[in-house]
Short mmCIF file of C-alpha atoms in Angstrom, two decimals:
data_model
loop_
_atom_site.label_atom_id
_atom_site.label_comp_id
_atom_site.label_asym_id
_atom_site.label_seq_id
_atom_site.Cartn_x
_atom_site.Cartn_y
_atom_site.Cartn_z
CA MET A 1 -2.53 53.65 -76.23
CA THR A 2 -3.13 57.00 -74.49
CA GLN A 3 -6.51 55.70 -73.30
CA PHE A 4 -5.01 53.27 -70.77
CA ARG A 5 -2.19 53.35 -68.23
CA THR A 6 0.60 51.00 -69.29
CA LEU A 7 4.05 49.99 -68.04
CA ASP A 8 5.41 53.00 -69.90
CA ASP A 9 3.75 55.12 -67.19
CA ALA A 10 5.01 53.08 -64.23
CA GLY A 11 8.38 54.77 -63.73
CA ASP A 12 11.33 53.12 -61.96
CA LEU A 13 10.27 49.72 -60.63
CA LYS A 14 13.62 48.66 -59.13
CA GLY A 15 12.98 47.14 -55.72
CA LYS A 16 9.22 47.56 -56.05
CA ARG A 17 6.88 44.69 -55.23
CA VAL A 18 4.86 44.29 -58.43
CA LEU A 19 1.69 42.21 -58.25
CA VAL A 20 1.07 40.81 -61.75
CA ARG A 21 -2.36 39.30 -62.41
CA VAL A 22 -1.92 36.63 -65.07
CA ASP A 23 -4.35 34.11 -66.54
CA PHE A 24 -2.62 30.77 -66.11
CA ASN A 25 -5.83 28.73 -66.17
CA VAL A 26 -4.00 26.35 -68.49
CA PRO A 27 -4.75 22.78 -69.64
CA MET A 28 -3.42 20.16 -67.20
CA ASP A 29 -3.13 16.39 -67.30
CA GLY A 30 -1.76 14.29 -64.47
CA GLY A 31 -0.34 17.32 -62.67
CA ARG A 32 1.45 18.55 -65.80
CA VAL A 33 0.80 21.63 -67.92
CA THR A 34 -0.01 20.29 -71.41
CA ASP A 35 -0.21 23.65 -73.20
CA ALA A 36 1.95 26.55 -71.97
CA THR A 37 0.71 29.08 -74.56
CA ARG A 38 -0.81 31.40 -71.96
CA ILE A 39 2.38 31.31 -69.92
CA LYS A 40 4.58 32.07 -72.91
CA ARG A 41 2.45 35.04 -73.97
CA VAL A 42 3.22 36.95 -70.76
CA LEU A 43 6.97 36.31 -70.83
CA PRO A 44 7.77 39.73 -72.41
CA THR A 45 6.17 41.49 -69.44
CA LEU A 46 7.78 39.21 -66.86
CA ASN A 47 11.21 39.59 -68.43
CA GLU A 48 10.81 43.37 -68.61
CA LEU A 49 9.94 43.53 -64.91
CA VAL A 50 12.79 41.19 -63.95
CA GLU A 51 15.28 43.25 -65.93
CA ALA A 52 13.96 46.41 -64.28
CA GLY A 53 14.82 44.92 -60.88
CA ALA A 54 11.24 44.53 -59.70
CA LYS A 55 10.15 41.87 -57.24
CA VAL A 56 7.64 40.05 -59.42
CA ILE A 57 4.68 38.46 -57.62
CA LEU A 58 2.25 36.45 -59.75
CA LEU A 59 -1.46 36.24 -58.96
CA ALA A 60 -3.65 33.74 -60.79
CA HIS A 61 -6.64 31.46 -60.48
CA PHE A 62 -7.06 27.89 -61.60
CA GLY A 63 -10.27 25.92 -61.93
CA ARG A 64 -13.37 26.50 -59.81
CA PRO A 65 -12.47 25.70 -56.19
CA LYS A 66 -15.42 27.78 -54.91
CA GLY A 67 -13.57 29.69 -52.24
CA LYS A 68 -11.85 26.75 -50.55
CA PRO A 69 -8.43 25.10 -50.99
CA VAL A 70 -8.52 22.14 -53.38
CA ALA A 71 -5.26 20.24 -53.73
CA ALA A 72 -5.92 19.32 -57.37
CA GLU A 73 -6.29 23.00 -58.23
CA SER A 74 -3.06 24.23 -56.68
CA LEU A 75 -0.84 26.49 -58.77
CA ARG A 76 2.36 24.73 -57.69
CA PRO A 77 2.77 22.73 -60.94
CA ILE A 78 1.99 25.88 -62.91
CA ALA A 79 4.76 27.71 -61.02
CA GLU A 80 7.13 24.95 -62.13
CA ALA A 81 5.98 25.31 -65.75
CA THR A 82 6.42 29.08 -65.50
CA ALA A 83 9.98 28.63 -64.24
CA SER A 84 10.72 26.37 -67.20
CA ALA A 85 9.30 28.87 -69.69
CA LEU A 86 10.98 31.84 -68.03
CA GLY A 87 14.35 30.15 -67.67
CA ARG A 88 14.73 31.22 -64.03
CA PRO A 89 13.49 30.04 -60.63
CA VAL A 90 9.93 30.85 -59.62
CA ALA A 91 9.32 30.58 -55.90
CA PHE A 92 5.94 29.41 -54.63
CA ALA A 93 3.86 30.38 -51.60
CA GLU A 94 1.06 28.14 -50.36
CA ASP A 95 -1.31 31.07 -49.82
CA CYS A 96 -1.93 34.36 -51.58
CA ILE A 97 -2.55 36.41 -48.42
CA GLY A 98 -1.55 36.40 -44.76
CA GLU A 99 1.74 35.48 -43.11
CA THR A 100 2.57 32.71 -45.61
CA ALA A 101 2.42 35.12 -48.54
CA ALA A 102 4.07 37.98 -46.62
CA SER A 103 7.06 35.84 -45.64
CA ALA A 104 7.57 34.65 -49.22
CA VAL A 105 7.38 38.22 -50.52
CA ALA A 106 9.81 39.46 -47.86
CA ALA A 107 12.36 36.85 -48.98
CA LEU A 108 12.43 38.18 -52.56
CA LYS A 109 15.48 39.96 -53.94
CA ASP A 110 15.30 42.44 -56.82
CA GLY A 111 14.55 40.55 -60.05
CA ASP A 112 13.13 37.49 -58.27
CA VAL A 113 9.81 35.90 -59.24
CA LEU A 114 7.22 34.42 -56.88
CA MET A 115 3.86 32.79 -57.57
CA LEU A 116 1.20 32.96 -54.87
CA GLU A 117 -1.37 30.19 -54.45
CA ASN A 118 -4.73 30.17 -56.29
CA THR A 119 -6.65 33.37 -55.51
CA ARG A 120 -9.93 31.43 -55.79
CA PHE A 121 -9.02 29.43 -52.69
CA HIS A 122 -10.59 32.42 -50.91
CA ALA A 123 -14.27 33.33 -51.29
CA GLY A 124 -13.31 37.02 -51.24
CA GLU A 125 -11.75 36.72 -54.70
CA GLU A 126 -14.92 36.24 -56.73
CA LYS A 127 -16.92 38.46 -54.35
CA ASN A 128 -14.37 41.28 -54.85
CA ASP A 129 -14.42 41.61 -51.06
CA LYS A 130 -12.78 44.79 -49.79
CA ALA A 131 -10.91 43.06 -46.97
CA PHE A 132 -9.53 40.44 -49.36
CA VAL A 133 -8.46 43.15 -51.82
CA GLU A 134 -6.58 44.90 -49.01
CA ALA A 135 -4.96 41.62 -47.95
CA LEU A 136 -3.71 41.07 -51.50
CA ALA A 137 -2.56 44.69 -51.80
CA ALA A 138 -0.51 44.40 -48.61
CA ASN A 139 2.04 42.39 -50.59
CA GLY A 140 2.49 44.89 -53.41
CA ASP A 141 3.50 48.43 -54.27
CA VAL A 142 2.29 48.31 -57.89
CA TYR A 143 -0.38 46.30 -59.74
CA VAL A 144 -0.03 45.10 -63.33
CA ASN A 145 -2.96 43.43 -65.11
CA GLU A 146 -1.85 40.94 -67.73
CA ALA A 147 -5.09 38.92 -67.81
CA PHE A 148 -7.43 40.37 -70.43
CA SER A 149 -9.16 37.00 -70.63
CA ALA A 150 -10.36 37.50 -67.05
CA ALA A 151 -11.06 41.22 -67.42
CA HIS A 152 -14.83 40.74 -67.80
CA ARG A 153 -14.94 39.56 -64.17
CA ALA A 154 -15.03 42.17 -61.37
CA HIS A 155 -12.98 40.02 -58.99
CA ALA A 156 -10.53 41.15 -56.33
CA SER A 157 -7.39 40.33 -58.30
CA THR A 158 -8.73 41.43 -61.70
CA GLU A 159 -10.45 44.69 -60.76
CA GLY A 160 -10.35 45.46 -57.05
CA LEU A 161 -6.57 45.83 -56.81
CA ALA A 162 -6.56 48.44 -59.58
CA HIS A 163 -8.39 50.81 -57.22
CA VAL A 164 -6.00 50.53 -54.28
CA LEU A 165 -2.57 50.32 -55.95
CA PRO A 166 -1.01 52.23 -58.89
CA ALA A 167 -2.33 50.10 -61.76
CA TYR A 168 -1.04 49.48 -65.28
CA ALA A 169 -1.67 47.25 -68.27
CA GLY A 170 1.04 44.70 -68.98
CA ARG A 171 2.40 44.30 -72.50
CA LEU A 172 -0.01 41.50 -73.46
CA MET A 173 -2.98 43.44 -72.11
CA GLN A 174 -1.68 46.53 -73.90
CA ALA A 175 -1.47 44.66 -77.21
CA GLU A 176 -4.99 43.31 -76.75
CA LEU A 177 -6.45 46.73 -75.94
CA ASP A 178 -4.59 48.31 -78.84
CA ALA A 179 -6.00 45.70 -81.22
CA LEU A 180 -9.54 46.07 -79.89
CA THR A 181 -9.38 49.84 -80.18
CA LYS A 182 -8.33 49.47 -83.82
CA GLY A 183 -11.07 46.89 -84.33
CA LEU A 184 -14.19 48.75 -83.24
CA GLU A 185 -13.58 51.73 -80.94
CA ALA A 186 -11.52 53.80 -83.38
CA PRO A 187 -11.24 51.72 -86.57
CA ALA A 188 -10.13 52.63 -90.04
CA ARG A 189 -13.28 52.44 -92.17
CA PRO A 190 -14.96 50.69 -93.86
CA VAL A 191 -15.30 48.00 -91.17
CA VAL A 192 -16.60 44.52 -91.97
CA ALA A 193 -17.46 41.94 -89.31
CA ILE A 194 -17.76 38.21 -89.90
CA VAL A 195 -19.87 36.38 -87.34
CA GLY A 196 -20.36 32.63 -87.58
CA GLY A 197 -21.05 29.70 -85.34
CA SER A 198 -23.97 27.43 -84.79
CA LYS A 199 -26.62 29.45 -82.98
CA VAL A 200 -28.11 32.94 -83.13
CA SER A 201 -29.26 32.55 -79.52
CA THR A 202 -25.69 32.77 -78.21
CA LYS A 203 -24.87 35.90 -80.22
CA ILE A 204 -27.97 38.10 -80.15
CA ASP A 205 -26.25 40.87 -78.16
CA LEU A 206 -23.21 40.64 -80.40
CA LEU A 207 -25.24 41.03 -83.61
CA LYS A 208 -27.28 43.91 -82.20
CA ASN A 209 -24.12 45.77 -81.22
CA LEU A 210 -22.28 45.16 -84.48
CA VAL A 211 -25.04 46.32 -86.84
CA ALA A 212 -24.78 49.73 -85.17
CA LYS A 213 -20.98 49.90 -85.47
CA VAL A 214 -19.82 48.25 -88.70
CA ASP A 215 -20.35 49.02 -92.37
CA ALA A 216 -20.98 45.40 -93.39
CA LEU A 217 -21.88 42.31 -91.37
CA VAL A 218 -21.32 38.83 -92.78
CA ILE A 219 -23.36 36.10 -91.10
CA GLY A 220 -22.30 32.49 -91.70
CA GLY A 221 -22.35 29.07 -90.09
CA GLY A 222 -25.46 27.42 -88.72
CA MET A 223 -26.76 30.75 -87.43
CA ALA A 224 -27.16 31.99 -91.01
CA ASN A 225 -29.85 29.35 -91.51
CA THR A 226 -32.09 31.11 -89.00
CA PHE A 227 -31.83 34.29 -91.06
CA LEU A 228 -32.57 32.40 -94.27
CA HIS A 229 -35.61 30.83 -92.60
CA ALA A 230 -36.73 34.27 -91.41
CA ALA A 231 -36.53 35.43 -95.03
CA GLY A 232 -38.98 32.69 -96.02
CA LEU A 233 -36.49 30.20 -97.44
CA SER A 234 -36.48 26.48 -96.72
CA VAL A 235 -33.29 25.19 -95.10
CA GLY A 236 -34.23 21.49 -95.11
CA LYS A 237 -32.81 19.57 -92.15
CA SER A 238 -30.18 22.23 -91.43
CA LEU A 239 -29.54 23.49 -87.93
CA CYS A 240 -32.04 26.33 -87.52
CA GLU A 241 -33.57 28.14 -84.54
CA ARG A 242 -36.98 28.67 -86.07
CA ASP A 243 -38.33 30.23 -82.88
CA LEU A 244 -35.86 33.11 -83.33
CA ALA A 245 -37.17 34.18 -86.74
CA SER A 246 -38.59 37.39 -85.28
CA THR A 247 -35.23 38.14 -83.61
CA ALA A 248 -33.48 37.64 -86.94
CA GLN A 249 -35.99 39.95 -88.62
CA ALA A 250 -35.35 42.62 -85.98
CA ILE A 251 -31.59 42.40 -86.59
CA ILE A 252 -32.18 42.65 -90.34
CA GLU A 253 -34.27 45.77 -89.75
CA ALA A 254 -31.67 47.26 -87.38
CA ALA A 255 -28.98 46.72 -90.02
CA ARG A 256 -31.15 48.55 -92.55
CA GLU A 257 -31.71 51.46 -90.16
CA ASN A 258 -27.97 51.74 -89.44
CA ASN A 259 -26.99 51.50 -93.11
CA CYS A 260 -25.09 48.29 -92.39
CA ALA A 261 -24.91 45.90 -95.33
CA LEU A 262 -26.06 42.47 -94.14
CA ILE A 263 -24.37 39.71 -96.13
CA LEU A 264 -25.99 36.27 -95.94
CA PRO A 265 -25.04 33.12 -97.87
CA VAL A 266 -26.41 32.85 -101.40
CA ASP A 267 -25.40 29.21 -101.79
CA GLY A 268 -24.51 26.33 -99.52
CA VAL A 269 -22.71 23.01 -99.52
CA VAL A 270 -25.36 20.44 -98.64
CA ALA A 271 -25.16 16.83 -97.43
CA GLU A 272 -27.72 14.40 -96.05
CA GLU A 273 -25.56 13.56 -93.06
CA PHE A 274 -22.91 15.32 -91.02
CA LYS A 275 -19.78 13.21 -91.34
CA ALA A 276 -16.39 13.49 -92.97
CA GLY A 277 -16.45 12.90 -96.70
CA ALA A 278 -20.24 12.68 -96.90
CA PRO A 279 -21.62 13.02 -100.46
CA HIS A 280 -22.39 16.69 -100.99
CA HIS A 281 -23.58 19.19 -103.57
CA THR A 282 -23.79 22.95 -103.77
CA TYR A 283 -27.24 24.52 -104.08
CA GLY A 284 -28.54 28.07 -104.17
CA VAL A 285 -30.20 28.98 -100.86
CA ASP A 286 -33.56 29.10 -102.67
CA ALA A 287 -33.23 25.43 -103.67
CA ILE A 288 -32.12 23.51 -100.57
CA PRO A 289 -33.57 19.97 -100.70
CA ASP A 290 -35.87 18.91 -97.87
CA ASN A 291 -33.55 16.09 -96.75
CA GLY A 292 -30.37 18.19 -96.94
CA MET A 293 -28.26 20.00 -94.34
CA ILE A 294 -26.29 23.15 -95.16
CA LEU A 295 -22.82 22.46 -93.74
CA ASP A 296 -20.73 25.13 -95.45
CA ILE A 297 -21.06 28.19 -97.63
CA GLY A 298 -20.66 27.73 -101.37
CA GLY A 299 -18.27 29.37 -103.80
CA LEU A 300 -20.57 32.30 -104.64
CA SER A 301 -20.88 33.12 -100.96
CA VAL A 302 -17.10 32.97 -100.56
CA ASP A 303 -16.81 35.43 -103.43
CA ARG A 304 -19.24 37.81 -101.70
CA ILE A 305 -17.26 37.64 -98.46
CA SER A 306 -13.99 38.19 -100.32
CA ALA A 307 -15.47 41.22 -102.06
CA ALA A 308 -16.55 42.66 -98.70
CA ILE A 309 -13.05 42.11 -97.33
CA ASP A 310 -11.58 43.81 -100.41
CA ASP A 311 -13.70 46.88 -99.68
CA ALA A 312 -12.76 46.97 -95.99
CA LYS A 313 -9.89 48.55 -94.08
CA THR A 314 -10.76 46.76 -90.83
CA LEU A 315 -12.04 43.22 -90.26
CA VAL A 316 -13.42 41.81 -87.00
CA TRP A 317 -14.05 38.05 -87.02
CA ASN A 318 -15.83 35.78 -84.53
CA GLY A 319 -16.94 32.29 -85.52
CA PRO A 320 -16.45 29.97 -88.52
CA VAL A 321 -18.78 30.19 -91.53
CA GLY A 322 -19.12 26.41 -91.91
CA ALA A 323 -18.57 23.12 -90.11
CA PHE A 324 -14.81 23.54 -90.46
CA GLU A 325 -14.00 20.64 -88.12
CA ILE A 326 -14.51 18.05 -90.83
CA ALA A 327 -13.65 18.00 -94.53
CA PRO A 328 -14.91 18.96 -96.98
CA PHE A 329 -17.06 21.44 -95.01
CA ASP A 330 -14.06 23.54 -94.02
CA GLN A 331 -13.47 25.02 -97.45
CA GLY A 332 -15.56 28.19 -97.08
CA THR A 333 -13.97 29.19 -93.78
CA VAL A 334 -10.47 28.38 -95.05
CA ALA A 335 -10.94 30.36 -98.29
CA ALA A 336 -12.29 33.44 -96.50
CA ALA A 337 -9.57 33.26 -93.85
CA ARG A 338 -6.79 33.00 -96.40
CA HIS A 339 -8.20 35.92 -98.37
CA ALA A 340 -8.28 38.07 -95.23
CA ALA A 341 -4.76 36.98 -94.32
CA ALA A 342 -3.44 37.89 -97.76
CA ARG A 343 -5.00 41.36 -97.55
CA THR A 344 -3.50 41.80 -94.08
CA LYS A 345 -0.02 40.72 -95.20
CA ALA A 346 -0.26 43.19 -98.07
CA GLY A 347 -0.85 46.00 -95.57
CA GLN A 348 -4.38 46.64 -96.84
CA LEU A 349 -6.36 45.37 -93.85
CA VAL A 350 -6.34 45.44 -90.05
CA SER A 351 -7.70 42.03 -89.02
CA VAL A 352 -8.74 41.22 -85.46
CA ALA A 353 -10.18 37.82 -84.58
CA GLY A 354 -11.10 36.00 -81.41
CA GLY A 355 -13.07 33.20 -79.78
CA GLY A 356 -12.11 29.55 -79.30
CA ASP A 357 -13.66 28.18 -82.49
CA THR A 358 -12.33 31.13 -84.46
CA VAL A 359 -8.76 30.57 -83.28
CA ALA A 360 -9.07 26.86 -84.10
CA ALA A 361 -10.44 27.65 -87.57
CA LEU A 362 -7.67 30.15 -88.36
CA ASN A 363 -5.06 27.68 -87.13
CA HIS A 364 -6.66 25.05 -89.37
CA ALA A 365 -6.41 27.45 -92.32
CA GLY A 366 -2.75 28.08 -91.47
CA VAL A 367 -3.15 31.85 -91.29
CA SER A 368 -3.06 32.72 -87.57
CA ALA A 369 0.35 34.35 -87.86
CA ASP A 370 -0.85 36.57 -90.70
CA PHE A 371 -3.76 38.26 -88.91
CA THR A 372 -3.06 41.58 -87.21
CA TYR A 373 -4.19 40.22 -83.87
CA ILE A 374 -5.85 37.06 -82.60
CA SER A 375 -7.38 37.15 -79.14
CA THR A 376 -7.43 33.99 -77.05
CA ALA A 377 -9.55 35.69 -74.40
CA GLY A 378 -12.83 33.89 -75.10
CA GLY A 379 -15.55 35.40 -72.93
CA ALA A 380 -13.86 38.77 -72.50
CA PHE A 381 -13.40 39.15 -76.27
CA LEU A 382 -17.04 38.27 -76.90
CA GLU A 383 -18.31 40.69 -74.24
CA TRP A 384 -16.16 43.44 -75.76
CA LEU A 385 -17.71 42.71 -79.17
CA GLU A 386 -21.12 42.90 -77.53
CA GLY A 387 -20.33 46.40 -76.28
CA LYS A 388 -20.42 45.40 -72.62
CA PRO A 389 -18.11 47.05 -70.06
CA LEU A 390 -15.08 45.04 -68.96
CA PRO A 391 -14.40 45.90 -65.29
CA GLY A 392 -10.73 44.88 -65.38
CA VAL A 393 -10.15 47.07 -68.43
CA ASP A 394 -12.18 50.06 -67.27
CA ALA A 395 -10.10 50.16 -64.05
CA LEU A 396 -6.99 50.85 -66.18
CA ARG A 397 -8.43 53.78 -68.09
CA ARG A 398 -6.75 57.12 -67.69
CA GLN A 399 -8.75 59.66 -65.78
CA ALA A 400 -10.08 62.50 -67.92
#
């Protein structure tokens, strides 16, 4: 992790006011946090800072209040959930800048924790306004970014603060950056990527970036149908973006030019309707019936993916390869996921996965704990895969 400044570089933090940007944009129902996963994932950093005697000041956003206070999007209930997860009191201030915030910060003793109100209650947050950055910075001596999932946004609390205070990656951010570096920036080769999902149109930039970086690219899910169509094959009633055939052809050509093996399905599980338990049969991709929909990859395609994983030292995965939400069209995704997990557990593969549907699919397959790293960052993970700069990450890079 020499590429980024981390807490290991921060020195003695006793008595220091440490502004920690977290992503606590968590699911809520009736004023209650219904899933505290994001809170629990930052506990190692919070506990480390508390034990170091820092005055820990949490910055976060919630919802889309559009620069104005909205009672329903207050962080107060999230502060209470954080206190429960942390096992210690978490004070709360009803603003993140100004006298209200300053008074709450001044009342902190070493090792105390405070959450400031929603940063998006101020228009300066999303505008990365200099005056708002300085108002936030007035309450801190050190800045720690623990919100990789918001790192693709150049906002005041995710990027601006890193330029006016000594800035470091928290432990969760550090783990994420370490995994991503191993995934594509400095991977052990060969590298195979699996990209699935329903539409090519949402992943054009991703595919273009990957064919130039990986040794083999597996394309599955509904988006594979567009590639099959571009190759002149009939996909029946399957989901297919026929207007993107030329885009698919260009990606196929780019893969050829970059010596990237492009692995498409050779068979598919086909049904006439998309519902659980629908009658289904497996056909070769050159024999899909006109009234059929490809809803999963077949056994031969699973074997091809497994063989690619066997040849790889690094796997990057984004998107399921079939309609995993309903049986029996989950079998291809589950089989490939379990094969990758087994290789990872055996120490033969570094596996990095991310994206909402991907996380759900790996949880469904029961293998999430066996992958090297699973990112819950959503948009930031996808933009990293696409090769786009992440402002909140770039601000933490060491200077050459």
